PDB file of C-alpha atoms in Angstrom:
ATOM      1  CA  MET A  96     -17.303  35.839  -4.138  1.00 48.00           C
ATOM      2  CA  GLU A  97     -16.593  35.496   0.068  1.00 50.00           C
ATOM      3  CA  ASN A  98     -19.468  32.700  -0.142  1.00 49.00           C
ATOM      4  CA  ALA A  99     -17.796  30.824  -2.657  1.00 47.00           C
ATOM      5  CA  VAL A 100     -14.567  30.823  -0.709  1.00 46.00           C
ATOM      6  CA  LYS A 101     -16.263  29.647   2.284  1.00 47.00           C
ATOM      7  CA  THR A 102     -18.157  27.012   0.658  1.00 44.00           C
ATOM      8  CA  ARG A 103     -15.647  25.352  -1.625  1.00 45.00           C
ATOM      9  CA  LYS A 104     -14.758  21.986  -0.688  1.00 51.00           C
ATOM     10  CA  LYS A 105     -11.948  21.079   0.755  1.00 58.00           C
ATOM     11  CA  SER A 106      -9.132  18.844  -1.513  1.00 63.00           C
ATOM     12  CA  PHE A 107      -8.282  15.725  -0.256  1.00 66.00           C
ATOM     13  CA  ILE A 108      -4.585  16.394  -2.588  1.00 76.00           C
ATOM     14  CA  THR A 109      -2.851  18.810  -0.145  1.00 83.00           C
ATOM     15  CA  PRO A 110       1.108  19.510  -0.761  1.00 89.00           C
ATOM     16  CA  LYS A 111       1.597  17.615   2.728  1.00 89.00           C
ATOM     17  CA  LYS A 112       0.027  14.534   1.071  1.00 89.00           C
ATOM     18  CA  ILE A 113       1.770  14.706  -2.087  1.00 92.00           C
ATOM     19  CA  THR A 114       5.466  15.110  -0.046  1.00 94.00           C
ATOM     20  CA  LEU A 115       4.145  12.017   2.123  1.00 94.00           C
ATOM     21  CA  ALA A 116       2.786   9.980  -0.450  1.00 95.00           C
ATOM     22  CA  ALA A 117       6.680  10.978  -2.334  1.00 96.00           C
ATOM     23  CA  ILE A 118       8.261   9.688   0.730  1.00 97.00           C
ATOM     24  CA  PHE A 119       6.394   6.272   1.189  1.00 97.00           C
ATOM     25  CA  MET A 120       7.193   6.449  -2.968  1.00 96.00           C
ATOM     26  CA  ALA A 121      10.598   6.460  -2.114  1.00 96.00           C
ATOM     27  CA  LEU A 122      10.860   3.773   0.471  1.00 96.00           C
ATOM     28  CA  ASN A 123       9.255   1.406  -1.725  1.00 95.00           C
ATOM     29  CA  VAL A 124      12.074   1.576  -4.308  1.00 94.00           C
ATOM     30  CA  ILE A 125      14.262   1.781  -1.565  1.00 93.00           C
ATOM     31  CA  MET A 126      12.742  -1.616  -0.361  1.00 91.00           C
ATOM     32  CA  SER A 127      12.441  -2.663  -3.364  1.00 86.00           C
ATOM     33  CA  SER A 128      16.459  -2.542  -4.223  1.00 83.00           C
ATOM     34  CA  PHE A 129      17.302  -4.870  -1.396  1.00 80.00           C
ATOM     35  CA  GLY A 130      16.224  -8.473  -2.190  1.00 82.00           C
ATOM     36  CA  ILE A 131      16.896 -12.011  -0.341  1.00 84.00           C
ATOM     37  CA  PRO A 132      17.669 -14.457  -2.818  1.00 83.00           C
ATOM     38  CA  VAL A 133      15.515 -17.657  -2.522  1.00 77.00           C
ATOM     39  CA  PRO A 134      13.793 -20.407  -4.340  1.00 73.00           C
ATOM     40  CA  GLY A 135      12.616 -19.324  -7.487  1.00 65.00           C
ATOM     41  CA  GLY A 136      13.375 -15.375  -6.981  1.00 70.00           C
ATOM     42  CA  SER A 137      13.699 -12.912  -4.357  1.00 76.00           C
ATOM     43  CA  PHE A 138      11.784 -12.386  -1.137  1.00 81.00           C
ATOM     44  CA  TYR A 139      11.556  -8.569  -0.588  1.00 86.00           C
ATOM     45  CA  LEU A 140      10.471  -5.819   2.228  1.00 89.00           C
ATOM     46  CA  CYS A 141       8.437  -3.682   0.174  1.00 93.00           C
ATOM     47  CA  ASP A 142       5.392  -4.634   1.061  1.00 95.00           C
ATOM     48  CA  ALA A 143       5.865  -3.091   4.705  1.00 96.00           C
ATOM     49  CA  VAL A 144       5.887   0.266   3.100  1.00 97.00           C
ATOM     50  CA  ILE A 145       3.014  -0.378   0.685  1.00 97.00           C
ATOM     51  CA  CYS A 146       0.785  -1.946   3.916  1.00 97.00           C
ATOM     52  CA  THR A 147       1.799   1.299   6.036  1.00 97.00           C
ATOM     53  CA  ALA A 148       0.982   3.999   3.152  1.00 97.00           C
ATOM     54  CA  ALA A 149      -2.359   1.936   2.606  1.00 96.00           C
ATOM     55  CA  ILE A 150      -3.405   2.121   6.164  1.00 96.00           C
ATOM     56  CA  LEU A 151      -2.739   5.869   6.714  1.00 94.00           C
ATOM     57  CA  LEU A 152      -3.278   7.130   3.230  1.00 92.00           C
ATOM     58  CA  ASP A 153      -6.578   7.411   1.029  1.00 89.00           C
ATOM     59  CA  PRO A 154      -6.949   4.241  -2.012  1.00 92.00           C
ATOM     60  CA  VAL A 155      -6.211   6.578  -4.638  1.00 92.00           C
ATOM     61  CA  THR A 156      -2.586   7.729  -2.901  1.00 94.00           C
ATOM     62  CA  ALA A 157      -2.391   4.034  -2.169  1.00 96.00           C
ATOM     63  CA  PHE A 158      -2.483   3.254  -5.448  1.00 97.00           C
ATOM     64  CA  ALA A 159       0.132   5.500  -6.808  1.00 96.00           C
ATOM     65  CA  VAL A 160       2.096   4.184  -3.642  1.00 96.00           C
ATOM     66  CA  GLY A 161       2.143   1.113  -4.323  1.00 96.00           C
ATOM     67  CA  GLY A 162       1.880   0.868  -7.636  1.00 96.00           C
ATOM     68  CA  ILE A 163       3.756   3.822  -9.201  1.00 95.00           C
ATOM     69  CA  GLY A 164       7.015   2.906  -6.330  1.00 94.00           C
ATOM     70  CA  SER A 165       6.766  -0.754  -7.365  1.00 93.00           C
ATOM     71  CA  LEU A 166       6.651   0.066 -10.918  1.00 94.00           C
ATOM     72  CA  ILE A 167       9.774   2.514 -10.506  1.00 94.00           C
ATOM     73  CA  GLY A 168      11.403  -0.313  -8.632  1.00 90.00           C
ATOM     74  CA  ASP A 169      11.266  -2.564 -10.869  1.00 89.00           C
ATOM     75  CA  PHE A 170      12.097  -0.585 -13.916  1.00 91.00           C
ATOM     76  CA  PHE A 171      15.720   0.168 -11.840  1.00 85.00           C
ATOM     77  CA  PHE A 172      15.767  -3.395 -10.809  1.00 81.00           C
ATOM     78  CA  TYR A 173      13.173  -5.729 -12.103  1.00 83.00           C
ATOM     79  CA  PRO A 174      11.880  -4.478 -15.631  1.00 88.00           C
ATOM     80  CA  SER A 175      10.493  -8.031 -16.291  1.00 87.00           C
ATOM     81  CA  ALA A 176       8.071  -7.553 -13.828  1.00 86.00           C
ATOM     82  CA  MET A 177       7.162  -3.983 -13.961  1.00 91.00           C
ATOM     83  CA  VAL A 178       3.832  -3.918 -15.281  1.00 94.00           C
ATOM     84  CA  VAL A 179       2.857  -6.971 -12.437  1.00 94.00           C
ATOM     85  CA  SER A 180       3.935  -5.137  -9.226  1.00 93.00           C
ATOM     86  CA  LEU A 181       2.043  -1.639 -10.991  1.00 95.00           C
ATOM     87  CA  VAL A 182      -0.652  -4.031 -11.349  1.00 97.00           C
ATOM     88  CA  VAL A 183      -0.618  -5.561  -8.331  1.00 97.00           C
ATOM     89  CA  HIS A 184       0.383  -3.601  -5.415  1.00 96.00           C
ATOM     90  CA  GLY A 185      -1.317  -1.105  -6.799  1.00 97.00           C
ATOM     91  CA  LEU A 186      -4.550  -3.282  -6.487  1.00 98.00           C
ATOM     92  CA  GLN A 187      -3.093  -4.434  -3.105  1.00 98.00           C
ATOM     93  CA  ALA A 188      -2.791  -0.605  -1.454  1.00 97.00           C
ATOM     94  CA  SER A 189      -6.587   0.281  -2.787  1.00 97.00           C
ATOM     95  CA  VAL A 190      -7.739  -2.408  -1.456  1.00 97.00           C
ATOM     96  CA  ILE A 191      -6.382  -1.952   2.101  1.00 97.00           C
ATOM     97  CA  SER A 192      -7.004   1.750   2.310  1.00 95.00           C
ATOM     98  CA  LEU A 193     -10.470   1.035   0.971  1.00 94.00           C
ATOM     99  CA  VAL A 194     -11.113  -1.492   3.921  1.00 94.00           C
ATOM    100  CA  VAL A 195      -9.441   0.628   6.549  1.00 93.00           C
ATOM    101  CA  ASN A 196      -9.810   4.069   5.812  1.00 88.00           C
ATOM    102  CA  GLY A 197     -13.123   3.968   3.284  1.00 84.00           C
ATOM    103  CA  THR A 198     -13.342   6.429   0.347  1.00 72.00           C
ATOM    104  CA  ASP A 199     -14.823   9.478   2.792  1.00 70.00           C
ATOM    105  CA  GLU A 200     -11.633  11.612   2.687  1.00 67.00           C
ATOM    106  CA  ILE A 201     -11.833  11.646  -1.466  1.00 66.00           C
ATOM    107  CA  ARG A 202     -15.481  12.251  -1.521  1.00 66.00           C
ATOM    108  CA  GLY A 203     -14.727  14.996   1.261  1.00 64.00           C
ATOM    109  CA  LEU A 204     -16.600  13.905   4.348  1.00 67.00           C
ATOM    110  CA  PRO A 205     -15.088  13.338   7.636  1.00 65.00           C
ATOM    111  CA  VAL A 206     -12.934  10.366   8.280  1.00 64.00           C
ATOM    112  CA  LYS A 207     -13.535   8.138  10.944  1.00 72.00           C
ATOM    113  CA  PRO A 208     -10.505   6.504  13.219  1.00 74.00           C
ATOM    114  CA  ARG A 209      -8.905   3.406  11.437  1.00 80.00           C
ATOM    115  CA  ARG A 210      -9.309   0.412  14.178  1.00 88.00           C
ATOM    116  CA  PHE A 211      -7.142  -1.953  14.077  1.00 91.00           C
ATOM    117  CA  GLY A 212      -9.888  -4.926  13.150  1.00 91.00           C
ATOM    118  CA  LYS A 213     -10.432  -3.320   9.499  1.00 92.00           C
ATOM    119  CA  ALA A 214      -6.575  -2.913   9.563  1.00 94.00           C
ATOM    120  CA  VAL A 215      -6.222  -6.480  10.025  1.00 95.00           C
ATOM    121  CA  ILE A 216      -9.100  -7.755   7.798  1.00 95.00           C
ATOM    122  CA  GLY A 217      -7.372  -5.218   5.421  1.00 96.00           C
ATOM    123  CA  VAL A 218      -3.785  -6.469   5.492  1.00 97.00           C
ATOM    124  CA  ALA A 219      -5.071 -10.301   5.538  1.00 97.00           C
ATOM    125  CA  LEU A 220      -6.964  -9.560   1.926  1.00 97.00           C
ATOM    126  CA  GLY A 221      -3.400  -7.201   0.523  1.00 97.00           C
ATOM    127  CA  THR A 222      -1.802 -10.617   1.327  1.00 96.00           C
ATOM    128  CA  LEU A 223      -4.012 -12.543  -0.687  1.00 97.00           C
ATOM    129  CA  ILE A 224      -4.008 -10.194  -3.726  1.00 97.00           C
ATOM    130  CA  MET A 225      -0.333 -10.217  -4.009  1.00 95.00           C
ATOM    131  CA  THR A 226       0.022 -13.461  -3.647  1.00 95.00           C
ATOM    132  CA  VAL A 227      -2.310 -14.450  -6.683  1.00 95.00           C
ATOM    133  CA  GLY A 228      -1.301 -11.698  -8.345  1.00 95.00           C
ATOM    134  CA  TYR A 229       2.538 -12.423  -8.372  1.00 91.00           C
ATOM    135  CA  THR A 230       1.243 -16.508  -8.717  1.00 92.00           C
ATOM    136  CA  ILE A 231      -0.431 -15.306 -12.318  1.00 93.00           C
ATOM    137  CA  GLY A 232       1.974 -12.566 -13.171  1.00 92.00           C
ATOM    138  CA  ALA A 233       4.911 -14.936 -12.664  1.00 87.00           C
ATOM    139  CA  ALA A 234       3.127 -17.818 -14.777  1.00 89.00           C
ATOM    140  CA  VAL A 235       1.954 -15.553 -17.429  1.00 89.00           C
ATOM    141  CA  VAL A 236       5.901 -13.517 -17.497  1.00 86.00           C
ATOM    142  CA  TYR A 237       7.680 -16.548 -17.257  1.00 80.00           C
ATOM    143  CA  SER A 238       5.261 -19.311 -19.132  1.00 78.00           C
ATOM    144  CA  THR A 239       6.061 -21.263 -16.884  1.00 82.00           C
ATOM    145  CA  PRO A 240       3.102 -22.040 -14.166  1.00 86.00           C
ATOM    146  CA  GLU A 241       5.340 -24.539 -12.442  1.00 85.00           C
ATOM    147  CA  TYR A 242       7.694 -21.623 -11.229  1.00 81.00           C
ATOM    148  CA  ALA A 243       4.720 -19.409 -10.138  1.00 85.00           C
ATOM    149  CA  VAL A 244       3.829 -22.473  -7.787  1.00 87.00           C
ATOM    150  CA  ILE A 245       6.913 -22.625  -6.316  1.00 85.00           C
ATOM    151  CA  ASN A 246       6.972 -19.001  -5.121  1.00 85.00           C
ATOM    152  CA  ILE A 247       3.933 -19.024  -3.164  1.00 90.00           C
ATOM    153  CA  PRO A 248       5.125 -20.127   0.258  1.00 90.00           C
ATOM    154  CA  TYR A 249       7.786 -17.366  -0.441  1.00 88.00           C
ATOM    155  CA  GLU A 250       4.896 -14.506  -1.435  1.00 90.00           C
ATOM    156  CA  LEU A 251       2.641 -15.841   1.416  1.00 93.00           C
ATOM    157  CA  LEU A 252       5.694 -15.041   3.432  1.00 91.00           C
ATOM    158  CA  GLN A 253       6.810 -11.716   2.205  1.00 91.00           C
ATOM    159  CA  SER A 254       2.949 -10.258   1.800  1.00 94.00           C
ATOM    160  CA  GLY A 255       2.594 -11.746   5.648  1.00 94.00           C
ATOM    161  CA  ILE A 256       5.778 -10.094   7.101  1.00 94.00           C
ATOM    162  CA  GLY A 257       5.040  -7.228   5.606  1.00 95.00           C
ATOM    163  CA  SER A 258       1.752  -7.554   6.520  1.00 96.00           C
ATOM    164  CA  ALA A 259       2.526  -7.733  10.202  1.00 97.00           C
ATOM    165  CA  ALA A 260       5.180  -4.926  10.023  1.00 97.00           C
ATOM    166  CA  SER A 261       2.592  -2.044   8.890  1.00 97.00           C
ATOM    167  CA  LEU A 262       0.287  -3.247  11.939  1.00 97.00           C
ATOM    168  CA  LEU A 263       2.954  -2.869  14.602  1.00 97.00           C
ATOM    169  CA  ILE A 264       4.276   0.334  12.751  1.00 97.00           C
ATOM    170  CA  CYS A 265       1.019   2.010  12.743  1.00 96.00           C
ATOM    171  CA  TYR A 266      -0.705   0.778  15.912  1.00 94.00           C
ATOM    172  CA  ARG A 267       1.645  -0.642  18.372  1.00 96.00           C
ATOM    173  CA  PHE A 268       4.821   1.824  17.327  1.00 96.00           C
ATOM    174  CA  GLY A 269       2.135   4.767  17.071  1.00 93.00           C
ATOM    175  CA  LEU A 270       2.265   6.247  13.644  1.00 94.00           C
ATOM    176  CA  ILE A 271      -1.257   6.582  13.170  1.00 92.00           C
ATOM    177  CA  LYS A 272      -1.231   9.430  16.426  1.00 91.00           C
ATOM    178  CA  VAL A 273       2.347  10.766  14.444  1.00 92.00           C
ATOM    179  CA  TYR A 274       0.252  11.221  11.629  1.00 91.00           C
ATOM    180  CA  ASP A 275      -3.336  12.075  12.840  1.00 87.00           C
ATOM    181  CA  ARG A 276      -0.919  15.183  14.618  1.00 88.00           C
ATOM    182  CA  PHE A 277      -0.272  16.434  11.163  1.00 87.00           C
ATOM    183  CA  PHE A 278      -2.948  16.014   8.811  1.00 82.00           C
ATOM    184  CA  GLY A 279      -5.681  15.609  11.470  1.00 75.00           C
ATOM    185  CA  LYS A 280      -7.561  13.211  13.891  1.00 66.00           C
ATOM    186  CA  PRO A 281     -10.362  11.509  12.084  1.00 63.00           C
ATOM    187  CA  VAL A 282     -13.697  12.199  13.963  1.00 53.00           C
ATOM    188  CA  ALA A 283     -15.640   9.536  15.984  1.00 51.00           C
ATOM    189  CA  ALA A 284     -17.770   6.612  14.189  1.00 47.00           C
ATOM    190  CA  ASN A 285     -21.296   7.040  14.411  1.00 44.00           C
TER     191      ASN A 285
END
């Protein structure tokens, strides 16, 4: 019995991680509620929260924060785009997290340090996913491709600002160091 306890694989889902994911989801909902009107829609700051969570968390938890957090925010403030937000922001967060963190934590392997270069590539891919996803989503939801095309510059701007803010928060202002202090420092890459 003692050996079974010692050899059991450490779960990547912990109460601290669930709490952190809930905090990021709440921030996502809050940031989704403050929109700046632009032609053809609104400009939201939720991408900063989604990208920050994706840089810090594993891909599954990042999907929950990005997708489900956006779905809840849209449920309250913009219900017609709920499903689009779930898919697009969930995919955006998962891809960023996969590029930055990989799947080591989910598989129970030691987590490697989060490199700034990987984060830049990850959030750039996230920006592309968000822009293309919302453009297609707007064309489907509103049945007007013209409306979707008008929004492309604003989608790029929204996602670009959110990506830049998340990189600043995580790397320049040291959120990664705080996160690592609470959740354990990643091991050096081989």
